[in-house]
mmCIF file of C-alpha atoms and ligand atoms in Angstrom:
data_model
loop_
_atom_site.group_PDB
_atom_site.id
_atom_site.type_symbol
_atom_site.label_atom_id
_atom_site.label_comp_id
_atom_site.label_asym_id
_atom_site.label_seq_id
_atom_site.Cartn_x
_atom_site.Cartn_y
_atom_site.Cartn_z
ATOM 1 C CA UNK A 1 6.438 -31.464 0.584
ATOM 2 C CA UNK A 2 6.824 -28.184 -1.249
ATOM 3 C CA UNK A 3 8.646 -28.401 -4.559
ATOM 4 C CA UNK A 4 7.079 -25.578 -6.546
ATOM 5 C CA UNK A 5 6.087 -22.107 -5.389
ATOM 6 C CA UNK A 6 3.704 -19.849 -7.311
ATOM 7 C CA UNK A 7 4.109 -16.092 -6.977
ATOM 8 C CA UNK A 8 1.719 -13.319 -7.985
ATOM 9 C CA UNK A 9 1.057 -9.599 -7.464
ATOM 10 C CA UNK A 10 -2.498 -8.397 -6.991
ATOM 11 C CA UNK A 11 -4.534 -5.271 -6.203
ATOM 12 C CA UNK A 12 -2.934 -1.859 -6.645
ATOM 13 C CA UNK A 13 0.690 -1.903 -7.766
ATOM 14 C CA UNK A 14 3.330 -0.590 -5.386
ATOM 15 C CA UNK A 15 7.012 0.291 -5.837
ATOM 16 C CA UNK A 16 9.111 -2.574 -4.506
ATOM 17 C CA UNK A 17 6.833 -5.339 -5.790
ATOM 18 C CA UNK A 18 9.508 -6.249 -8.333
ATOM 19 C CA UNK A 19 12.126 -6.475 -5.610
ATOM 20 C CA UNK A 20 9.777 -8.857 -3.783
ATOM 21 C CA UNK A 21 9.222 -11.017 -6.876
ATOM 22 C CA UNK A 22 12.992 -11.184 -7.357
ATOM 23 C CA UNK A 23 13.572 -12.131 -3.729
ATOM 24 C CA UNK A 24 10.939 -14.883 -3.696
ATOM 25 C CA UNK A 25 12.226 -16.290 -6.993
ATOM 26 C CA UNK A 26 15.893 -16.318 -6.058
ATOM 27 C CA UNK A 27 15.370 -17.499 -2.482
ATOM 28 C CA UNK A 28 13.264 -20.389 -3.745
ATOM 29 C CA UNK A 29 15.769 -21.356 -6.447
ATOM 30 C CA UNK A 30 18.574 -21.169 -3.872
ATOM 31 C CA UNK A 31 16.645 -23.740 -1.821
ATOM 32 C CA UNK A 32 16.277 -26.051 -4.818
ATOM 33 C CA UNK A 33 12.627 -25.182 -5.434
ATOM 34 C CA UNK A 34 10.886 -24.345 -8.690
ATOM 35 C CA UNK A 35 9.147 -21.015 -9.212
ATOM 36 C CA UNK A 36 6.069 -20.433 -11.312
ATOM 37 C CA UNK A 37 5.233 -16.794 -11.969
ATOM 38 C CA UNK A 38 1.525 -16.052 -12.290
ATOM 39 C CA UNK A 39 0.607 -12.985 -14.378
ATOM 40 C CA UNK A 40 -2.214 -10.507 -13.631
ATOM 41 C CA UNK A 41 -2.919 -11.629 -10.084
ATOM 42 C CA UNK A 42 -5.826 -13.982 -9.455
ATOM 43 C CA UNK A 43 -7.084 -13.341 -12.973
ATOM 44 C CA UNK A 44 -3.976 -14.992 -14.395
ATOM 45 C CA UNK A 45 -4.361 -17.850 -11.949
ATOM 46 C CA UNK A 46 -7.854 -18.517 -13.289
ATOM 47 C CA UNK A 47 -6.805 -18.075 -16.922
ATOM 48 C CA UNK A 48 -3.629 -20.159 -16.579
ATOM 49 C CA UNK A 49 -1.196 -17.337 -17.334
ATOM 50 C CA UNK A 50 1.722 -19.100 -15.690
ATOM 51 C CA UNK A 51 5.420 -19.165 -16.598
ATOM 52 C CA UNK A 52 8.359 -21.009 -15.029
ATOM 53 C CA UNK A 53 10.877 -18.481 -13.744
ATOM 54 C CA UNK A 54 14.639 -18.755 -13.659
ATOM 55 C CA UNK A 55 17.016 -16.518 -11.763
ATOM 56 C CA UNK A 56 17.611 -14.547 -14.993
ATOM 57 C CA UNK A 57 13.910 -13.741 -15.341
ATOM 58 C CA UNK A 58 14.201 -11.447 -12.348
ATOM 59 C CA UNK A 59 17.499 -9.797 -13.166
ATOM 60 C CA UNK A 60 17.581 -6.018 -13.575
ATOM 61 C CA UNK A 61 14.203 -5.433 -11.920
ATOM 62 C CA UNK A 62 15.042 -4.490 -8.326
ATOM 63 C CA UNK A 63 15.134 -0.780 -9.199
ATOM 64 C CA UNK A 64 11.958 -0.773 -11.292
ATOM 65 C CA UNK A 65 8.575 0.480 -10.057
ATOM 66 C CA UNK A 66 5.287 -1.284 -10.837
ATOM 67 C CA UNK A 67 5.252 -5.052 -11.236
ATOM 68 C CA UNK A 68 6.649 -7.146 -14.086
ATOM 69 C CA UNK A 69 3.942 -9.726 -13.331
ATOM 70 C CA UNK A 70 1.223 -7.086 -13.871
ATOM 71 C CA UNK A 71 -1.581 -6.716 -11.422
ATOM 72 C CA UNK A 72 -5.331 -6.934 -11.763
ATOM 73 C CA UNK A 73 -8.522 -6.756 -9.793
ATOM 74 C CA UNK A 74 -10.458 -9.963 -10.374
ATOM 75 C CA UNK A 75 -14.137 -10.279 -9.442
ATOM 76 C CA UNK A 76 -14.260 -13.897 -10.588
ATOM 77 C CA UNK A 77 -11.890 -14.974 -7.813
ATOM 78 C CA UNK A 78 -14.482 -13.732 -5.320
ATOM 79 C CA UNK A 79 -16.820 -16.533 -6.455
ATOM 80 C CA UNK A 80 -16.467 -20.251 -5.537
ATOM 81 C CA UNK A 81 -16.538 -21.102 -9.271
ATOM 82 C CA UNK A 82 -13.638 -18.733 -9.966
ATOM 83 C CA UNK A 83 -11.545 -20.212 -7.181
ATOM 84 C CA UNK A 84 -12.393 -23.740 -8.375
ATOM 85 C CA UNK A 85 -11.039 -22.847 -11.801
ATOM 86 C CA UNK A 86 -7.940 -21.340 -10.155
ATOM 87 C CA UNK A 87 -7.401 -24.585 -8.272
ATOM 88 C CA UNK A 88 -7.509 -26.559 -11.527
ATOM 89 C CA UNK A 89 -4.635 -24.406 -12.788
ATOM 90 C CA UNK A 90 -2.744 -24.955 -9.515
ATOM 91 C CA UNK A 91 -3.082 -28.722 -10.002
ATOM 92 C CA UNK A 92 -2.141 -28.606 -13.669
ATOM 93 C CA UNK A 93 0.949 -26.505 -12.947
ATOM 94 C CA UNK A 94 1.815 -28.634 -9.887
ATOM 95 C CA UNK A 95 2.059 -25.567 -7.663
ATOM 96 C CA UNK A 96 2.373 -26.614 -3.994
ATOM 97 C CA UNK A 97 2.250 -23.197 -2.300
ATOM 98 C CA UNK A 98 1.509 -19.577 -3.142
ATOM 99 C CA UNK A 99 3.184 -16.299 -2.268
ATOM 100 C CA UNK A 100 0.733 -13.456 -2.862
ATOM 101 C CA UNK A 101 1.980 -9.872 -2.887
ATOM 102 C CA UNK A 102 -0.724 -7.261 -2.329
ATOM 103 C CA UNK A 103 -3.044 -5.637 0.171
ATOM 104 C CA UNK A 104 -5.912 -6.761 2.365
ATOM 105 C CA UNK A 105 -8.149 -7.766 -0.568
ATOM 106 C CA UNK A 106 -5.377 -9.969 -1.923
ATOM 107 C CA UNK A 107 -4.930 -11.564 1.503
ATOM 108 C CA UNK A 108 -8.680 -12.090 1.923
ATOM 109 C CA UNK A 109 -8.810 -13.966 -1.379
ATOM 110 C CA UNK A 110 -5.646 -15.923 -0.604
ATOM 111 C CA UNK A 111 -6.878 -16.957 2.820
ATOM 112 C CA UNK A 112 -10.205 -18.167 1.445
ATOM 113 C CA UNK A 113 -8.437 -20.138 -1.272
ATOM 114 C CA UNK A 114 -6.057 -21.678 1.269
ATOM 115 C CA UNK A 115 -8.943 -22.795 3.446
ATOM 116 C CA UNK A 116 -10.982 -24.217 0.587
ATOM 117 C CA UNK A 117 -8.178 -26.097 -1.132
ATOM 118 C CA UNK A 118 -5.693 -26.764 1.648
ATOM 119 C CA UNK A 119 -2.829 -24.955 -0.015
ATOM 120 C CA UNK A 120 -0.242 -22.973 1.990
ATOM 121 C CA UNK A 121 -0.430 -19.253 1.248
ATOM 122 C CA UNK A 122 2.053 -16.621 2.422
ATOM 123 C CA UNK A 123 1.222 -12.935 2.042
ATOM 124 C CA UNK A 124 3.731 -10.164 1.430
ATOM 125 C CA UNK A 125 2.318 -6.715 2.251
ATOM 126 C CA UNK A 126 2.619 -4.813 -1.028
ATOM 127 C CA UNK A 127 0.631 -1.589 -0.853
ATOM 128 C CA UNK A 128 1.465 2.098 -0.641
ATOM 129 C CA UNK A 129 -1.272 2.575 1.987
ATOM 130 C CA UNK A 130 0.585 0.933 4.922
ATOM 131 C CA UNK A 131 -2.819 -0.143 6.224
ATOM 132 C CA UNK A 132 -2.052 -3.731 7.225
ATOM 133 C CA UNK A 133 -2.019 -4.604 10.888
ATOM 134 C CA UNK A 134 1.038 -6.439 12.234
ATOM 135 C CA UNK A 135 3.691 -4.722 10.161
ATOM 136 C CA UNK A 136 5.351 -1.368 10.782
ATOM 137 C CA UNK A 137 5.699 -0.817 7.062
ATOM 138 C CA UNK A 138 4.361 -2.223 3.800
ATOM 139 C CA UNK A 139 6.334 -2.540 0.579
ATOM 140 C CA UNK A 140 5.862 0.692 -1.400
ATOM 141 C CA UNK A 141 4.863 2.952 1.477
ATOM 142 C CA UNK A 142 8.265 4.570 1.979
ATOM 143 C CA UNK A 143 8.683 5.318 -1.727
ATOM 144 C CA UNK A 144 5.220 6.791 -2.010
ATOM 145 C CA UNK A 145 5.786 8.928 1.074
ATOM 146 C CA UNK A 146 8.963 10.268 -0.532
ATOM 147 C CA UNK A 147 7.158 11.069 -3.778
ATOM 148 C CA UNK A 148 4.361 12.924 -2.004
ATOM 149 C CA UNK A 149 6.868 14.899 0.082
ATOM 150 C CA UNK A 150 8.735 15.906 -3.066
ATOM 151 C CA UNK A 151 5.478 17.151 -4.611
ATOM 152 C CA UNK A 152 4.678 19.170 -1.467
ATOM 153 C CA UNK A 153 8.131 20.789 -1.583
ATOM 154 C CA UNK A 154 7.449 21.896 -5.155
ATOM 155 C CA UNK A 155 4.011 23.233 -4.291
ATOM 156 C CA UNK A 156 5.490 25.119 -1.343
ATOM 157 C CA UNK A 157 7.561 27.271 -3.699
ATOM 158 C CA UNK A 158 4.389 28.480 -5.394
ATOM 159 C CA UNK A 159 2.393 28.629 -2.175
ATOM 160 C CA UNK A 160 4.858 31.022 -0.549
ATOM 161 C CA UNK A 161 4.567 33.338 -3.547
ATOM 162 C CA UNK A 162 0.790 33.792 -3.216
ATOM 163 C CA UNK A 163 -1.879 34.340 -0.579
ATOM 164 C CA UNK A 164 -3.462 31.029 -1.360
ATOM 165 C CA UNK A 165 -4.361 27.875 0.465
ATOM 166 C CA UNK A 166 -3.187 24.773 -1.341
ATOM 167 C CA UNK A 167 -5.141 21.569 -0.840
ATOM 168 C CA UNK A 168 -3.411 18.376 -1.849
ATOM 169 C CA UNK A 169 -5.372 15.147 -2.189
ATOM 170 C CA UNK A 170 -3.453 12.053 -1.133
ATOM 171 C CA UNK A 171 -4.231 8.329 -1.623
ATOM 172 C CA UNK A 172 -4.656 5.785 1.169
ATOM 173 C CA UNK A 173 -7.938 3.866 0.836
ATOM 174 C CA UNK A 174 -9.324 3.969 4.407
ATOM 175 C CA UNK A 175 -6.022 4.858 6.058
ATOM 176 C CA UNK A 176 -4.310 8.169 6.776
ATOM 177 C CA UNK A 177 -0.673 7.041 7.155
ATOM 178 C CA UNK A 178 0.508 8.530 3.868
ATOM 179 C CA UNK A 179 -1.374 11.771 4.453
ATOM 180 C CA UNK A 180 -0.358 12.322 8.067
ATOM 181 C CA UNK A 181 3.296 11.453 7.625
ATOM 182 C CA UNK A 182 3.651 13.357 4.355
ATOM 183 C CA UNK A 183 2.117 16.353 6.152
ATOM 184 C CA UNK A 184 4.767 16.097 8.860
ATOM 185 C CA UNK A 185 7.556 15.601 6.319
ATOM 186 C CA UNK A 186 6.328 18.464 4.135
ATOM 187 C CA UNK A 187 5.806 20.857 7.057
ATOM 188 C CA UNK A 188 2.114 21.164 6.180
ATOM 189 C CA UNK A 189 -0.450 23.187 8.087
ATOM 190 C CA UNK A 190 -2.982 20.382 8.487
ATOM 191 C CA UNK A 191 -3.883 16.827 7.488
ATOM 192 C CA UNK A 192 -7.472 15.737 7.049
ATOM 193 C CA UNK A 193 -7.460 11.970 7.639
ATOM 194 C CA UNK A 194 -10.229 9.404 8.237
ATOM 195 C CA UNK A 195 -8.829 8.470 11.666
ATOM 196 C CA UNK A 196 -9.154 12.055 12.960
ATOM 197 C CA UNK A 197 -11.851 13.652 10.858
ATOM 198 C CA UNK A 198 -11.951 17.017 12.643
ATOM 199 C CA UNK A 199 -12.245 18.911 9.414
ATOM 200 C CA UNK A 200 -13.675 22.238 10.544
ATOM 201 C CA UNK A 201 -11.495 22.418 13.659
ATOM 202 C CA UNK A 202 -8.414 21.741 11.617
ATOM 203 C CA UNK A 203 -9.286 24.306 9.011
ATOM 204 C CA UNK A 204 -9.776 26.869 11.760
ATOM 205 C CA UNK A 205 -6.526 25.879 13.469
ATOM 206 C CA UNK A 206 -4.544 25.863 10.270
ATOM 207 C CA UNK A 207 -5.804 28.865 8.373
ATOM 208 C CA UNK A 208 -8.080 30.686 10.783
ATOM 209 C CA UNK A 209 -7.295 34.413 10.675
ATOM 210 C CA UNK A 210 -5.264 34.519 13.897
ATOM 211 C CA UNK A 211 -2.617 32.040 12.892
ATOM 212 C CA UNK A 212 -2.785 32.714 9.219
ATOM 213 C CA UNK A 213 -1.299 36.181 9.718
ATOM 214 C CA UNK A 214 1.983 34.663 10.845
ATOM 215 C CA UNK A 215 2.146 32.318 7.883
ATOM 216 C CA UNK A 216 3.427 32.968 4.434
ATOM 217 C CA UNK A 217 1.726 29.910 2.951
ATOM 218 C CA UNK A 218 -0.720 27.139 3.780
ATOM 219 C CA UNK A 219 -0.688 23.602 2.487
ATOM 220 C CA UNK A 220 -3.339 21.228 3.750
ATOM 221 C CA UNK A 221 -3.256 17.532 2.857
ATOM 222 C CA UNK A 222 -6.572 15.755 2.411
ATOM 223 C CA UNK A 223 -6.818 11.966 2.429
ATOM 224 C CA UNK A 224 -8.925 10.907 -0.577
ATOM 225 C CA UNK A 225 -11.731 9.361 1.491
ATOM 226 C CA UNK A 226 -11.617 11.461 4.664
ATOM 227 C CA UNK A 227 -14.328 13.747 3.323
ATOM 228 C CA UNK A 228 -16.795 12.939 0.592
ATOM 229 C CA UNK A 229 -15.548 14.659 -2.540
ATOM 230 C CA UNK A 230 -11.977 14.841 -1.213
ATOM 231 C CA UNK A 231 -9.851 17.979 -1.454
ATOM 232 C CA UNK A 232 -12.389 19.794 -3.654
ATOM 233 C CA UNK A 233 -14.969 19.603 -0.858
ATOM 234 C CA UNK A 234 -12.497 20.954 1.701
ATOM 235 C CA UNK A 235 -11.618 23.796 -0.692
ATOM 236 C CA UNK A 236 -15.289 24.770 -0.890
ATOM 237 C CA UNK A 237 -15.584 24.641 2.889
ATOM 238 C CA UNK A 238 -12.588 26.948 3.304
ATOM 239 C CA UNK A 239 -13.846 29.480 0.770
ATOM 240 C CA UNK A 240 -17.207 29.522 2.556
ATOM 241 C CA UNK A 241 -15.737 30.050 6.028
ATOM 242 C CA UNK A 242 -12.883 32.310 4.874
ATOM 243 C CA UNK A 243 -13.874 34.033 1.621
ATOM 244 C CA UNK A 244 -10.702 36.143 1.905
ATOM 245 C CA UNK A 245 -8.600 33.171 0.797
ATOM 246 C CA UNK A 246 -8.601 31.600 -2.591
ATOM 247 C CA UNK A 247 -7.841 27.902 -2.784
ATOM 248 C CA UNK A 248 -6.048 25.662 -5.233
ATOM 249 C CA UNK A 249 -6.587 21.918 -5.407
ATOM 250 C CA UNK A 250 -3.949 19.420 -6.517
ATOM 251 C CA UNK A 251 -4.854 15.750 -6.848
ATOM 252 C CA UNK A 252 -1.636 13.755 -6.866
ATOM 253 C CA UNK A 253 -3.395 10.624 -8.167
ATOM 254 C CA UNK A 254 -1.349 7.825 -9.649
ATOM 255 C CA UNK A 255 1.879 9.810 -9.449
ATOM 256 C CA UNK A 256 1.982 8.485 -5.884
ATOM 257 C CA UNK A 257 2.308 4.870 -7.010
ATOM 258 C CA UNK A 258 5.075 5.184 -9.550
ATOM 259 C CA UNK A 259 8.806 5.561 -9.566
ATOM 260 C CA UNK A 260 11.857 3.638 -8.598
ATOM 261 C CA UNK A 261 11.532 2.059 -5.127
ATOM 262 C CA UNK A 262 13.499 3.650 -2.288
ATOM 263 C CA UNK A 263 16.425 1.766 -0.775
ATOM 264 C CA UNK A 264 14.229 1.061 2.258
ATOM 265 C CA UNK A 265 11.499 -0.549 0.129
ATOM 266 C CA UNK A 266 14.013 -2.622 -1.835
ATOM 267 C CA UNK A 267 15.571 -3.923 1.367
ATOM 268 C CA UNK A 268 12.179 -4.546 2.986
ATOM 269 C CA UNK A 269 10.914 -6.436 -0.081
ATOM 270 C CA UNK A 270 14.132 -8.462 -0.286
ATOM 271 C CA UNK A 271 14.062 -9.476 3.373
ATOM 272 C CA UNK A 272 10.364 -10.282 3.235
ATOM 273 C CA UNK A 273 10.700 -12.336 0.056
ATOM 274 C CA UNK A 274 13.459 -14.466 1.541
ATOM 275 C CA UNK A 275 11.449 -14.851 4.752
ATOM 276 C CA UNK A 276 8.355 -15.965 2.810
ATOM 277 C CA UNK A 277 10.226 -18.868 1.225
ATOM 278 C CA UNK A 278 11.777 -19.835 4.551
ATOM 279 C CA UNK A 279 8.361 -19.698 6.212
ATOM 280 C CA UNK A 280 6.966 -22.145 3.662
ATOM 281 C CA UNK A 281 9.893 -24.517 4.177
ATOM 282 C CA UNK A 282 9.316 -24.280 7.940
ATOM 283 C CA UNK A 283 5.740 -25.461 7.431
ATOM 284 C CA UNK A 284 4.080 -22.081 7.957
ATOM 285 C CA UNK A 285 0.843 -21.349 6.153
ATOM 286 C CA UNK A 286 -1.697 -18.565 5.909
ATOM 287 C CA UNK A 287 0.528 -15.927 7.407
ATOM 288 C CA UNK A 288 1.703 -12.503 6.334
ATOM 289 C CA UNK A 289 5.377 -11.624 6.573
ATOM 290 C CA UNK A 290 5.667 -8.367 8.515
ATOM 291 C CA UNK A 291 8.350 -6.187 10.032
ATOM 292 C CA UNK A 292 8.296 -4.964 13.636
ATOM 293 C CA UNK A 293 11.188 -3.039 15.206
ATOM 294 C CA UNK A 294 13.317 -4.148 12.265
ATOM 295 C CA UNK A 295 12.631 -7.838 12.959
ATOM 296 C CA UNK A 296 10.812 -10.066 10.496
ATOM 297 C CA UNK A 297 7.614 -11.482 12.014
ATOM 298 C CA UNK A 298 4.870 -13.830 10.835
ATOM 299 C CA UNK A 299 1.293 -12.683 11.413
ATOM 300 C CA UNK A 300 -1.833 -14.803 10.775
ATOM 301 C CA UNK A 301 -3.553 -13.486 7.653
ATOM 302 C CA UNK A 302 -6.810 -13.209 9.597
ATOM 303 C CA UNK A 303 -5.233 -10.729 12.018
ATOM 304 C CA UNK A 304 -3.491 -8.722 9.296
ATOM 305 C CA UNK A 305 -6.797 -8.326 7.507
ATOM 306 C CA UNK A 306 -9.219 -7.786 10.364
ATOM 307 C CA UNK A 307 -7.334 -5.827 13.011
ATOM 308 C CA UNK A 308 -7.298 -2.097 12.569
ATOM 309 C CA UNK A 309 -3.957 -0.308 12.540
ATOM 310 C CA UNK A 310 -4.260 3.218 13.903
ATOM 311 C CA UNK A 311 -2.032 6.155 13.110
ATOM 312 C CA UNK A 312 0.377 7.034 15.918
ATOM 313 C CA UNK A 313 -1.086 9.563 18.342
ATOM 314 C CA UNK A 314 2.315 11.197 18.856
ATOM 315 C CA UNK A 315 2.578 11.736 15.072
ATOM 316 C CA UNK A 316 -0.806 13.407 15.074
ATOM 317 C CA UNK A 317 0.185 15.583 18.015
ATOM 318 C CA UNK A 318 3.509 16.413 16.368
ATOM 319 C CA UNK A 319 1.704 17.721 13.292
ATOM 320 C CA UNK A 320 -0.649 19.834 15.393
ATOM 321 C CA UNK A 321 2.192 21.181 17.511
ATOM 322 C CA UNK A 322 4.526 21.982 14.646
ATOM 323 C CA UNK A 323 1.979 23.612 12.363
ATOM 324 C CA UNK A 324 1.616 26.733 14.558
HETATM 325 P P1 ATP B 401 -4.598 -2.341 -2.454
HETATM 326 O O1 ATP B 401 -4.701 -2.161 -0.953
HETATM 327 O O2 ATP B 401 -3.317 -1.835 -2.978
HETATM 328 O O3 ATP B 401 -5.779 -1.833 -3.210
HETATM 329 P P2 ATP B 401 -5.685 -5.010 -2.385
HETATM 330 O O4 ATP B 401 -5.029 -6.340 -2.389
HETATM 331 O O5 ATP B 401 -6.458 -4.652 -1.150
HETATM 332 O O6 ATP B 401 -4.568 -3.937 -2.713
HETATM 333 P P3 ATP B 401 -8.138 -5.404 -3.873
HETATM 334 O O7 ATP B 401 -8.548 -4.926 -5.221
HETATM 335 O O8 ATP B 401 -9.019 -5.103 -2.719
HETATM 336 O O9 ATP B 401 -6.652 -4.877 -3.649
HETATM 337 O O10 ATP B 401 -8.009 -6.997 -3.957
HETATM 338 C C1 ATP B 401 -7.239 -7.621 -4.962
HETATM 339 C C2 ATP B 401 -7.926 -8.869 -5.463
HETATM 340 O O11 ATP B 401 -8.059 -9.821 -4.390
HETATM 341 C C3 ATP B 401 -9.347 -8.678 -5.968
HETATM 342 O O12 ATP B 401 -9.394 -8.177 -7.284
HETATM 343 C C4 ATP B 401 -9.892 -10.094 -5.880
HETATM 344 O O13 ATP B 401 -9.470 -10.876 -6.963
HETATM 345 C C5 ATP B 401 -9.219 -10.613 -4.597
HETATM 346 N N1 ATP B 401 -10.163 -10.454 -3.470
HETATM 347 C C6 ATP B 401 -10.448 -9.340 -2.774
HETATM 348 N N2 ATP B 401 -11.394 -9.562 -1.846
HETATM 349 C C7 ATP B 401 -11.748 -10.855 -1.963
HETATM 350 C C8 ATP B 401 -12.713 -11.700 -1.328
HETATM 351 N N3 ATP B 401 -13.501 -11.241 -0.351
HETATM 352 N N4 ATP B 401 -12.785 -12.996 -1.730
HETATM 353 C C9 ATP B 401 -11.993 -13.462 -2.706
HETATM 354 N N5 ATP B 401 -11.094 -12.710 -3.364
HETATM 355 C C10 ATP B 401 -10.953 -11.429 -3.015
#
């Protein structure tokens, strides 16, 4: 029987993680359970950085970006010895189940731990990359998309004032969701993404002399890992093919992670947090809470981690069609 739930955030931080921590904590307390907050992800689990949480501990955080529990990348948890130490802390703290908020690395670690020590683990998808299979959206994605779009709007003002091609480097690990959808939202000329790495063709389409004449500005988004060297490499390619254009590179970097979560991310995190607690009470284990067509779904962690989510073909086509 589950009496105490442990909750942690791990991997890269994402806006809305705090809303998820709040939801898990309050939903658990509402069900008469205890909550133990674990600081610094799996590192804190190994080091015993654990604190009992009350409802008040999560007040005033729903609107805050980042994570009050801190996040960390922890190599030690990737070793059997590290996980053994983590299990000792679980026993000492009498934690019966874990809710882990993070991305695929976090889920991989959680799943391994669950298998080795027979502890129920529920994953909440907390990553700006939106790269987890089985969920339409991840916590933090919508906010990040909004931030990137706002940056593009600002760059557009300068871009229209000069004969320059602006290249904007966008985060996303191995996935192009942020880049493609921000390109659509920002009315960009092209998006270089790992899923459709037609770099030269896109450059030609977007800024090749024919079309370029009808355009007053060009903004091309480049996913950080679509091309080795990112936006700087694409800038060099453009200047080589079209020496008549000068390029400017903007790397958005960690700006994309910060800020107050959007209403959508707060609602998503709240619904998912409540669903995670309910799933544990229903006897579920080793699943990710996802959202599909606005319905909460439970997806085996193995599928969420291993299946590849592709960008939508119609989105890709929309960008190509609308960037004429
Ligand atoms: P994001 O997508 O935002 O980067 P993430 O959860 O994928 O988030 P990672 O750094 O890949 O971020 O993973 C977070 C932590 O999960 C790692 O620091 C490590 O402690 C644990 N982890 C990752 N992979 C494994 C693994 N194969 N075995 C055990 N633990 C792992």
